[in-house]
Amino acid sequence: MSCSTSPAETGLPADIQEKIHNHPCYSEGAHHHYARIHVAVAPACNIQCNYCNRKYDCSNESRPGVTSERLTPEESAKKVMFVGGEVQRMSVLGIAGPGDALANPERTFETFRLVREKAPDLKLCLSTNGLELPTFVDEMVKYDIDHVTVTINTVDTTGEIGSKIYPWIFYENKRIYGKKASQILLERQLEGMKKCVDNGILIKANSVLIPGINDHHIAEVSKRLKEIGVFLHNIMPIISEPEHGTRFGLDGIKSATDQEQMAAQEACGVDMKLMQHCRQCRADAVGLIGEDRGAEFTKDKFAEMSFDSLEDHYDLSARQAAQSKIEEFRSVLDQANERVRKEKEELSSTGETILVAVTTAGEGMINQHFGSVKEFLVYEAGDQGIRFIHHRKVEQEYCAGPDGGNPLDPIIEKLKDCKIVLTAKIGGCPQDDLSAAGLIADMSYAYQPIEASVLKAARKQFGLSEELEVN
Ligand code: CLF
Ligand code: SF4
């Protein structure tokens, strides 16, 4: 299969590769090429997390402080069909809030039912805190929902850690507080995940990394998830500001830094497969992961259209043809990047590695100008291979910087531990300023495949020939 997959993905059984190959969250290779749509159909929630302000979207999958346009199940299905016709690379429908998908079972499953019937090529995906997961696994099987995300922040059975994260849960018509609440939540999460695994549903677990609360405990969470058979673990740095109005924000708990996230990934990644390309999407996100085209697809565009005309607009066979082309392109890209991706211990023959930042607008290519970048992909590279680490967002792109102050300073601060920035184009002034800060901006790989270029640039930096010798 041509999947631009990581080494860990290529060794998977064929049925699992089939499930993940065009899912942008479950396959790192797929996220350069395939898009997802979220519909904000599930407003209620059945627990309280201290990093969440319920005026906004569920922080278990979203950046805090964003609010989505809520839809009915029928409007949601119409939106999916409309967007599916416009964005043929859209391969997944996810329900991720704005509350909890399974605290709103009628709305969630009615949406899935309609979409399964009218857009049969889409993968169906949902995200939940897990409290009601055991109740609905059979329903998920019925609608062929085979990707489920469960947010699990602790596996501490005493409830001690959990009670600092969850003040209460609402379960069996009662509000339950304190350690008991966390213990019930954990039991339900573990039971639900096991049931999913037994039914062939691929589980991704999200853990919100909260320094001072569960950072020392994340490796234990990862270990337990692996024992249960969870497919992928996503460690999401908490984003916490007083203005978000969350308990943690008001209590002065700070956002986790890129370096804290990297340290947690290092501690967990020994055995467990980690997701490192998550962008903490909105509950109504549309497009490639990292881009958000939600604002283009407002209700007025599709709500009055009939399902018949939407079926024509969706055009299943045109979508299939477009996705075949994507697979052809991925196959060419795979050949270019062949032998480049490695596990951490195989990156370098000397032990020396560097971090390389990349600007991309998608397609797995270095195809974005430095001035318009709002996030950088960061790779670790040695002389033998490369691996993806994570993305880093900047508040403002260089070209939209404020008059007066230097908009480059926050970007330099973000990239301070990187050595090279690979970009499609950069002006002389920012290039000089980056250089003064010890960062080499290199345009020589513009419009080339990212991964092969990262290795070439790193080898050049190590004073070696760009091409890796074939053994
Ligand atoms: Fe959406 Fe989540 Fe499904 Fe993906 S998002 S419900 S698994 S289709 Fe993906 Fe977005 Fe990260 Fe979620 S990048 S927040 S992991
Ligand atoms: Fe907020 Fe999501 Fe937690 Fe519910 S599960 S309180 S919506 S973060």
Coordinates of C-alpha atoms and ligand atoms in Angstrom, one line a residue:
M1 CA 0.0 0.0 0.0
S2 CA 1.3 3.5 -0.8
C3 CA 0.6 5.4 2.3
S4 CA 3.5 7.8 3.0
T5 CA 3.4 6.0 6.3
S6 CA 5.8 6.0 9.2
P7 CA 8.0 2.9 9.8
A8 CA 5.6 2.0 12.6
E9 CA 2.6 2.2 10.3
T10 CA 4.1 0.0 7.5
G11 CA 4.4 -3.0 9.8
L12 CA 0.6 -3.0 10.6
P13 CA -1.8 -5.7 9.5
A14 CA -3.5 -4.9 6.2
D15 CA -7.0 -4.4 7.7
I16 CA -5.6 -1.7 10.0
Q17 CA -3.7 0.0 7.3
E18 CA -6.9 0.0 5.3
K19 CA -8.7 1.7 8.2
I20 CA -6.0 4.4 8.7
H21 CA -4.6 5.1 5.3
N22 CA -6.8 8.0 4.5
H23 CA -7.6 9.1 8.0
P24 CA -5.7 12.4 8.6
C25 CA -5.5 11.9 12.4
Y26 CA -4.7 8.2 12.6
S27 CA -2.0 8.3 9.8
E28 CA 0.6 11.0 9.9
G29 CA 1.2 10.5 6.2
A30 CA -2.4 11.0 5.4
H31 CA -2.7 14.3 7.1
H32 CA -0.8 16.1 4.3
H33 CA -3.4 15.0 1.8
Y34 CA -6.8 14.2 3.4
A35 CA -9.2 16.5 5.1
R36 CA -11.7 16.1 7.9
I37 CA -15.0 17.8 8.6
H38 CA -16.5 18.2 12.1
V39 CA -20.1 19.0 12.7
A40 CA -21.0 20.8 15.9
V41 CA -24.1 18.7 16.7
A42 CA -23.5 17.7 20.3
P43 CA -23.9 20.7 22.7
A44 CA -24.3 19.0 26.1
C45 CA -21.6 17.5 28.3
N46 CA -21.8 15.1 31.3
I47 CA -18.6 16.0 33.1
Q48 CA -16.7 19.1 34.1
C49 CA -13.0 19.4 33.3
N50 CA -11.0 22.2 35.0
Y51 CA -9.5 23.2 31.6
C52 CA -12.8 23.8 30.0
N53 CA -15.2 26.7 29.9
R54 CA -18.5 25.4 28.7
K55 CA -19.3 28.6 26.9
Y56 CA -16.8 27.3 24.3
D57 CA -16.0 24.1 22.4
C58 CA -14.9 20.9 24.2
S59 CA -11.3 21.4 25.1
N60 CA -10.7 17.7 24.9
E61 CA -10.4 18.1 21.1
S62 CA -10.3 21.8 20.6
R63 CA -8.3 24.8 21.4
P64 CA -10.0 26.6 24.2
G65 CA -11.8 29.9 23.6
V66 CA -13.4 28.9 20.2
T67 CA -17.2 28.6 19.6
S68 CA -18.7 26.7 16.8
E69 CA -21.9 27.2 14.8
R70 CA -24.4 24.5 16.2
L71 CA -26.4 22.4 13.7
T72 CA -29.2 19.9 13.8
P73 CA -28.6 16.4 12.6
E74 CA -30.3 17.2 9.3
E75 CA -28.3 20.4 8.8
S76 CA -25.1 18.5 9.7
A77 CA -25.7 15.8 7.1
K78 CA -26.4 18.5 4.5
K79 CA -23.2 20.3 5.4
V80 CA -21.2 17.1 5.1
M81 CA -22.6 16.5 1.6
F82 CA -22.1 20.0 0.5
V83 CA -18.6 20.2 1.8
G84 CA -17.8 16.7 0.4
G85 CA -18.7 18.0 -3.1
E86 CA -16.4 21.0 -2.7
V87 CA -13.5 19.4 -0.9
Q88 CA -13.0 16.0 -2.6
R89 CA -10.1 15.2 -0.4
M90 CA -12.4 15.1 2.7
S91 CA -12.3 11.6 3.9
V92 CA -13.6 11.7 7.5
L93 CA -16.6 13.0 9.4
G94 CA -15.9 13.5 13.1
I95 CA -18.2 14.6 15.9
A96 CA -16.2 16.3 18.5
G97 CA -18.5 18.6 20.4
P98 CA -19.0 21.3 21.2
G99 CA -19.9 19.2 24.2
D100 CA -19.5 15.4 24.4
A101 CA -20.6 13.3 21.4
L102 CA -22.0 10.6 23.7
A103 CA -23.8 13.0 26.1
N104 CA -26.0 13.8 23.0
P105 CA -26.6 10.3 21.7
E106 CA -29.8 11.0 19.7
R107 CA -28.3 13.9 17.8
T108 CA -24.9 12.2 17.3
F109 CA -26.3 8.9 16.0
E110 CA -29.0 10.5 13.9
T111 CA -26.2 12.5 12.1
F112 CA -24.2 9.4 11.6
R113 CA -27.2 7.5 10.3
L114 CA -28.0 10.1 7.7
V115 CA -24.4 10.4 6.6
R116 CA -23.7 6.7 6.4
E117 CA -26.7 6.4 4.1
K118 CA -25.9 9.4 1.8
A119 CA -22.1 9.6 1.9
P120 CA -21.0 6.0 2.1
D121 CA -17.3 6.6 1.3
L122 CA -16.7 8.7 4.5
K123 CA -15.0 7.3 7.5
L124 CA -17.0 8.0 10.7
C125 CA -15.2 9.2 13.8
L126 CA -16.2 10.5 17.2
S127 CA -14.6 11.9 20.3
T128 CA -15.7 11.4 23.8
N129 CA -14.7 11.8 27.5
G130 CA -15.7 8.1 27.7
L131 CA -18.2 8.2 30.5
E132 CA -21.0 6.9 28.3
L133 CA -18.7 4.8 26.0
P134 CA -19.7 1.3 27.2
T135 CA -23.4 2.1 26.6
F136 CA -23.0 3.0 23.0
V137 CA -20.4 0.6 21.5
D138 CA -23.1 -1.6 19.9
E139 CA -24.7 1.5 18.3
M140 CA -21.3 2.5 16.9
V141 CA -20.8 -1.0 15.4
K142 CA -24.3 -0.6 13.8
Y143 CA -23.2 2.6 11.9
D144 CA -19.7 1.3 11.1
I145 CA -18.0 3.9 13.3
D146 CA -14.5 2.5 13.5
H147 CA -12.5 5.4 14.9
V148 CA -13.1 6.6 18.4
T149 CA -11.1 9.1 20.5
V150 CA -11.3 8.9 24.3
T151 CA -9.8 11.6 26.4
I152 CA -8.1 10.0 29.4
N153 CA -5.9 12.1 31.5
T154 CA -5.1 9.7 34.3
V155 CA -5.1 6.0 35.2
D156 CA -4.8 6.6 38.9
T157 CA -7.3 4.3 40.5
T158 CA -7.3 6.2 43.8
G159 CA -9.0 9.2 42.1
E160 CA -6.3 11.5 43.6
I161 CA -5.0 12.9 40.3
G162 CA -8.4 12.8 38.6
S163 CA -10.1 14.8 41.4
K164 CA -7.7 17.7 40.6
I165 CA -8.9 17.6 36.9
Y166 CA -12.6 16.8 37.2
P167 CA -14.7 18.5 39.9
W168 CA -17.8 16.4 39.0
I169 CA -19.4 14.0 36.6
F170 CA -23.1 13.5 35.9
Y171 CA -23.8 9.7 35.9
E172 CA -27.0 7.7 36.4
N173 CA -29.0 10.8 37.0
K174 CA -26.8 12.0 39.8
R175 CA -24.0 14.6 40.1
I176 CA -21.0 12.9 41.7
Y177 CA -18.1 14.8 43.1
G178 CA -14.4 14.3 44.2
K179 CA -12.4 11.2 43.9
K180 CA -15.4 9.0 43.5
A181 CA -16.3 10.9 40.3
S182 CA -12.8 10.3 38.8
Q183 CA -12.9 6.6 39.8
I184 CA -16.2 6.1 38.0
L185 CA -15.0 8.0 35.0
L186 CA -11.8 5.9 34.8
E187 CA -13.7 2.6 35.2
R188 CA -16.1 3.6 32.4
Q189 CA -13.3 4.7 30.1
L190 CA -11.4 1.5 30.5
E191 CA -14.5 -0.7 30.1
G192 CA -15.6 1.3 27.0
M193 CA -12.2 1.2 25.4
K194 CA -11.9 -2.6 26.0
K195 CA -15.3 -3.1 24.4
C196 CA -14.3 -1.0 21.4
V197 CA -11.1 -2.9 20.9
D198 CA -13.0 -6.2 21.2
N199 CA -15.3 -4.9 18.4
G200 CA -12.4 -3.9 16.1
I201 CA -12.9 -0.1 16.7
L202 CA -9.6 1.7 16.5
I203 CA -9.1 3.8 19.6
K204 CA -7.1 6.9 19.8
A205 CA -6.6 8.3 23.3
N206 CA -6.1 12.0 24.0
S207 CA -4.3 13.0 27.2
V208 CA -4.2 16.7 28.1
L209 CA -0.7 17.4 29.5
I210 CA -1.2 19.5 32.6
P211 CA 2.1 20.5 34.1
G212 CA 2.1 20.0 37.9
I213 CA -1.0 17.8 37.7
N214 CA -0.4 14.8 35.4
D215 CA 2.9 15.4 33.6
H216 CA 4.8 13.0 35.9
H217 CA 2.0 10.4 35.3
I218 CA 1.6 10.5 31.5
A219 CA 4.1 7.7 30.8
E220 CA 2.0 5.4 33.1
V221 CA -1.2 6.4 31.2
S222 CA 0.6 5.5 27.9
K223 CA 1.7 2.1 29.2
R224 CA -1.8 1.3 30.4
L225 CA -3.3 2.3 27.1
K226 CA -1.0 0.0 25.3
E227 CA -2.0 -2.9 27.5
I228 CA -5.6 -2.3 26.7
G229 CA -4.9 -2.3 22.9
V230 CA -5.3 1.4 22.2
F231 CA -3.9 2.2 18.7
L232 CA -2.6 5.7 19.2
H233 CA -1.8 8.1 22.0
N234 CA -2.1 11.9 21.5
I235 CA -0.5 14.0 24.2
M236 CA -2.1 17.5 23.9
P237 CA -0.4 20.4 25.7
I238 CA -2.9 22.2 27.8
I239 CA -3.6 25.7 26.5
S240 CA -4.5 27.8 29.6
E241 CA -5.0 31.5 29.9
P242 CA -7.0 33.4 32.5
E243 CA -9.1 35.0 29.8
H244 CA -10.4 31.6 28.8
G245 CA -12.3 31.6 32.1
T246 CA -11.4 28.0 33.0
R247 CA -10.7 26.9 36.6
F248 CA -7.1 26.1 35.7
G249 CA -6.7 29.4 33.8
L250 CA -8.0 31.4 36.8
D251 CA -5.8 29.4 39.2
G252 CA -2.7 30.4 37.3
I253 CA -2.0 27.0 35.6
K254 CA 0.1 27.9 32.5
S255 CA 0.0 26.4 29.0
A256 CA 2.3 23.5 28.5
T257 CA 5.4 24.5 26.5
D258 CA 6.6 22.8 23.3
Q259 CA 9.6 21.5 25.3
E260 CA 7.3 20.0 28.0
Q261 CA 5.3 18.3 25.3
M262 CA 8.5 16.9 23.7
A263 CA 9.6 15.6 27.1
A264 CA 6.3 13.9 27.7
Q265 CA 6.4 12.4 24.2
E266 CA 10.0 11.1 24.9
A267 CA 8.8 9.5 28.1
C268 CA 5.9 7.8 26.5
G269 CA 7.1 6.9 23.0
V270 CA 9.2 3.9 23.9
D271 CA 6.5 1.4 23.2
M272 CA 3.3 3.4 22.3
K273 CA 2.6 4.8 18.9
L274 CA 2.1 8.6 19.4
M275 CA 0.1 11.1 17.4
Q276 CA 2.3 14.1 16.9
H277 CA 0.4 16.1 14.3
C278 CA -2.7 17.0 16.2
R279 CA -3.8 20.7 15.9
Q280 CA -6.6 20.8 18.5
C281 CA -9.4 21.5 16.0
R282 CA -12.6 23.3 16.5
A283 CA -15.9 21.4 16.8
D284 CA -16.8 22.7 13.3
A285 CA -13.4 22.4 11.7
V286 CA -13.2 21.8 7.9
G287 CA -10.2 21.0 5.7
L288 CA -6.7 19.7 6.1
I289 CA -5.6 19.4 9.7
G290 CA -4.0 22.7 10.5
E291 CA -6.1 24.7 8.0
D292 CA -9.7 25.7 8.9
R293 CA -12.1 26.4 6.0
G294 CA -15.1 26.4 8.3
A295 CA -15.9 30.0 7.6
E296 CA -16.5 29.2 3.9
F297 CA -19.3 26.8 4.6
T298 CA -21.9 28.7 6.6
K299 CA -25.5 27.4 7.0
D300 CA -26.9 29.6 4.3
K301 CA -24.9 27.7 1.6
F302 CA -26.6 24.3 2.2
A303 CA -29.5 24.5 4.6
E304 CA -32.1 25.1 1.8
M305 CA -30.8 22.5 -0.6
S306 CA -32.7 19.2 -0.9
F307 CA -31.0 15.9 -0.2
D308 CA -31.4 15.0 -3.9
S309 CA -29.5 18.0 -5.2
L310 CA -26.9 17.5 -2.5
E311 CA -26.4 14.0 -3.6
D312 CA -25.6 15.3 -7.1
H313 CA -23.4 17.9 -5.6
Y314 CA -21.5 15.3 -3.5
D315 CA -20.8 13.2 -6.7
L316 CA -19.4 10.0 -5.3
S317 CA -17.7 8.9 -8.4
A318 CA -15.9 12.3 -8.9
R319 CA -14.7 12.0 -5.3
Q320 CA -13.4 8.5 -5.9
A321 CA -11.5 9.7 -9.0
A322 CA -10.0 12.7 -7.1
Q323 CA -8.9 10.4 -4.3
S324 CA -7.3 7.9 -6.7
K325 CA -5.2 10.8 -8.0
I326 CA -4.2 11.7 -4.4
E327 CA -3.0 8.1 -4.0
E328 CA -1.0 8.3 -7.2
F329 CA 0.7 11.4 -5.9
R330 CA 1.3 9.8 -2.5
S331 CA 3.0 6.9 -4.2
V332 CA 5.4 9.3 -6.1
L333 CA 6.1 11.1 -2.8
D334 CA 6.7 7.8 -1.0
Q335 CA 9.4 7.0 -3.6
A336 CA 11.1 10.4 -3.1
N337 CA 11.0 10.0 0.7
E338 CA 11.9 6.3 0.7
R339 CA 14.3 5.2 3.4
V340 CA 14.3 8.6 5.0
R341 CA 11.9 8.1 8.0
K342 CA 13.5 6.3 10.9
E343 CA 12.8 5.6 14.5
K344 CA 14.7 7.8 17.0
E345 CA 17.5 5.4 17.7
E346 CA 18.3 5.0 14.0
L347 CA 18.5 8.7 13.1
S348 CA 22.2 9.2 13.5
S349 CA 25.5 7.3 13.2
T350 CA 27.2 9.7 15.6
G351 CA 24.3 10.4 18.1
E352 CA 24.1 14.0 16.8
T353 CA 20.7 15.3 15.7
I354 CA 19.3 18.7 14.9
L355 CA 15.8 20.2 14.7
V356 CA 14.6 21.4 11.3
A357 CA 11.5 23.6 10.9
V358 CA 9.5 23.4 7.7
T359 CA 6.9 25.7 6.1
T360 CA 4.2 23.9 4.2
A361 CA 0.7 24.4 2.8
G362 CA 0.1 20.7 2.5
E363 CA 0.7 17.9 0.0
G364 CA 3.9 16.9 1.8
M365 CA 5.9 19.6 0.0
I366 CA 7.8 22.7 1.1
N367 CA 5.4 25.0 -0.6
Q368 CA 4.7 27.9 1.6
H369 CA 6.4 31.3 1.9
F370 CA 7.9 32.2 5.3
G371 CA 5.9 35.4 5.6
S372 CA 2.6 33.7 5.5
V373 CA 3.3 30.9 8.0
K374 CA 1.2 30.5 11.1
E375 CA 2.7 27.1 12.0
F376 CA 5.9 25.3 11.4
L377 CA 6.4 21.5 11.2
V378 CA 9.4 20.5 13.3
Y379 CA 11.5 17.4 12.4
E380 CA 14.4 15.8 14.2
A381 CA 17.2 14.9 11.8
G382 CA 20.5 13.0 12.0
D383 CA 22.8 11.9 9.2
Q384 CA 20.8 8.7 8.6
G385 CA 17.2 9.7 8.8
I386 CA 14.4 12.0 10.1
R387 CA 11.3 11.8 12.3
F388 CA 8.4 14.2 12.7
I389 CA 8.2 15.8 16.2
H390 CA 5.3 18.2 16.2
H391 CA 4.0 21.5 14.8
R392 CA 4.5 24.9 16.5
K393 CA 2.0 27.6 16.1
V394 CA 2.9 31.3 16.0
E395 CA 0.4 34.0 17.0
Q396 CA 0.9 36.0 13.9
E397 CA 2.5 35.4 10.6
Y398 CA 5.6 37.5 9.8
C399 CA 3.9 39.5 6.9
A400 CA 0.9 40.4 9.1
G401 CA 3.1 41.6 12.0
P402 CA 2.3 44.8 13.8
D403 CA 3.7 48.2 12.7
G404 CA 6.5 49.1 14.9
G405 CA 7.8 46.1 17.0
N406 CA 9.6 43.3 15.3
P407 CA 7.1 40.5 14.4
L408 CA 10.0 38.1 13.9
D409 CA 10.9 38.0 17.6
P410 CA 8.1 35.7 18.7
I411 CA 8.8 33.4 15.7
I412 CA 12.5 33.3 16.6
E413 CA 11.5 32.5 20.2
K414 CA 9.3 29.6 19.0
L415 CA 12.1 28.2 16.9
K416 CA 15.0 28.8 19.3
D417 CA 16.0 25.2 19.5
C418 CA 15.9 24.6 15.7
K419 CA 18.9 24.9 13.5
I420 CA 17.4 25.2 10.0
V421 CA 14.2 26.6 8.5
L422 CA 13.2 25.1 5.1
T423 CA 10.9 27.4 3.3
A424 CA 9.7 28.0 -0.3
K425 CA 10.7 31.7 -0.1
I426 CA 11.9 34.3 2.4
G427 CA 13.0 37.9 2.1
G428 CA 16.5 39.1 2.7
C429 CA 15.7 41.0 5.9
P430 CA 14.0 38.2 7.9
Q431 CA 16.7 35.8 6.5
D432 CA 19.4 38.0 8.0
D433 CA 17.6 38.4 11.3
L434 CA 17.1 34.6 11.6
S435 CA 20.8 34.1 10.8
A436 CA 21.8 36.6 13.5
A437 CA 19.7 34.4 15.9
G438 CA 21.6 31.3 14.8
L439 CA 18.8 29.9 12.4
I440 CA 19.7 29.1 8.8
A441 CA 16.8 29.8 6.4
D442 CA 17.2 27.6 3.3
M443 CA 15.2 28.0 0.1
S444 CA 17.1 25.5 -1.9
Y445 CA 14.4 22.8 -1.4
A446 CA 11.4 24.9 -2.4
Y447 CA 8.6 22.8 -3.9
Q448 CA 10.4 19.6 -3.0
P449 CA 9.1 16.7 -0.8
I450 CA 9.5 17.6 2.8
E451 CA 11.0 14.5 4.3
A452 CA 13.8 13.9 1.7
S453 CA 14.6 17.6 1.9
V454 CA 14.9 17.6 5.7
L455 CA 17.5 14.8 5.5
K456 CA 19.4 16.5 2.7
A457 CA 19.6 19.8 4.5
A458 CA 20.7 18.1 7.8
R459 CA 23.4 16.1 6.0
K460 CA 24.6 19.4 4.3
Q461 CA 24.7 20.9 7.8
F462 CA 26.8 18.0 9.1
G463 CA 29.2 18.6 6.2
L464 CA 28.2 15.4 4.3
S465 CA 26.9 14.8 0.8
E466 CA 23.2 15.4 0.6
E467 CA 22.3 11.9 -0.6
L468 CA 22.2 9.1 1.8
E469 CA 24.5 6.3 0.6
V470 CA 22.7 3.1 -0.4
N471 CA 24.0 0.1 1.6
Ligands
CLF1 FE1 -11.9 14.8 14.2 FE2 -10.7 13.8 16.2 FE3 -11.8 12.2 14.4 FE4 -9.7 13.6 13.8 S1 -9.8 15.6 14.9 S2 -12.9 13.6 15.8 S3 -9.8 12.0 15.4 S4 -11.6 13.4 12.6 FE5 -7.5 15.1 14.8 FE6 -8.2 17.5 15.2 FE7 -6.3 16.5 16.7 FE8 -8.8 15.6 16.9 S5 -6.2 16.9 14.6 S6 -8.2 17.6 17.4 S7 -7.0 14.4 16.7
SF4_2 FE1 -15.5 20.5 28.4 FE2 -15.1 18.4 26.8 FE3 -14.5 18.2 29.4 FE4 -17.0 18.3 28.6 S1 -15.5 16.7 28.2 S2 -16.1 19.5 30.3 S3 -17.0 19.8 26.9 S4 -13.5 19.5 27.9

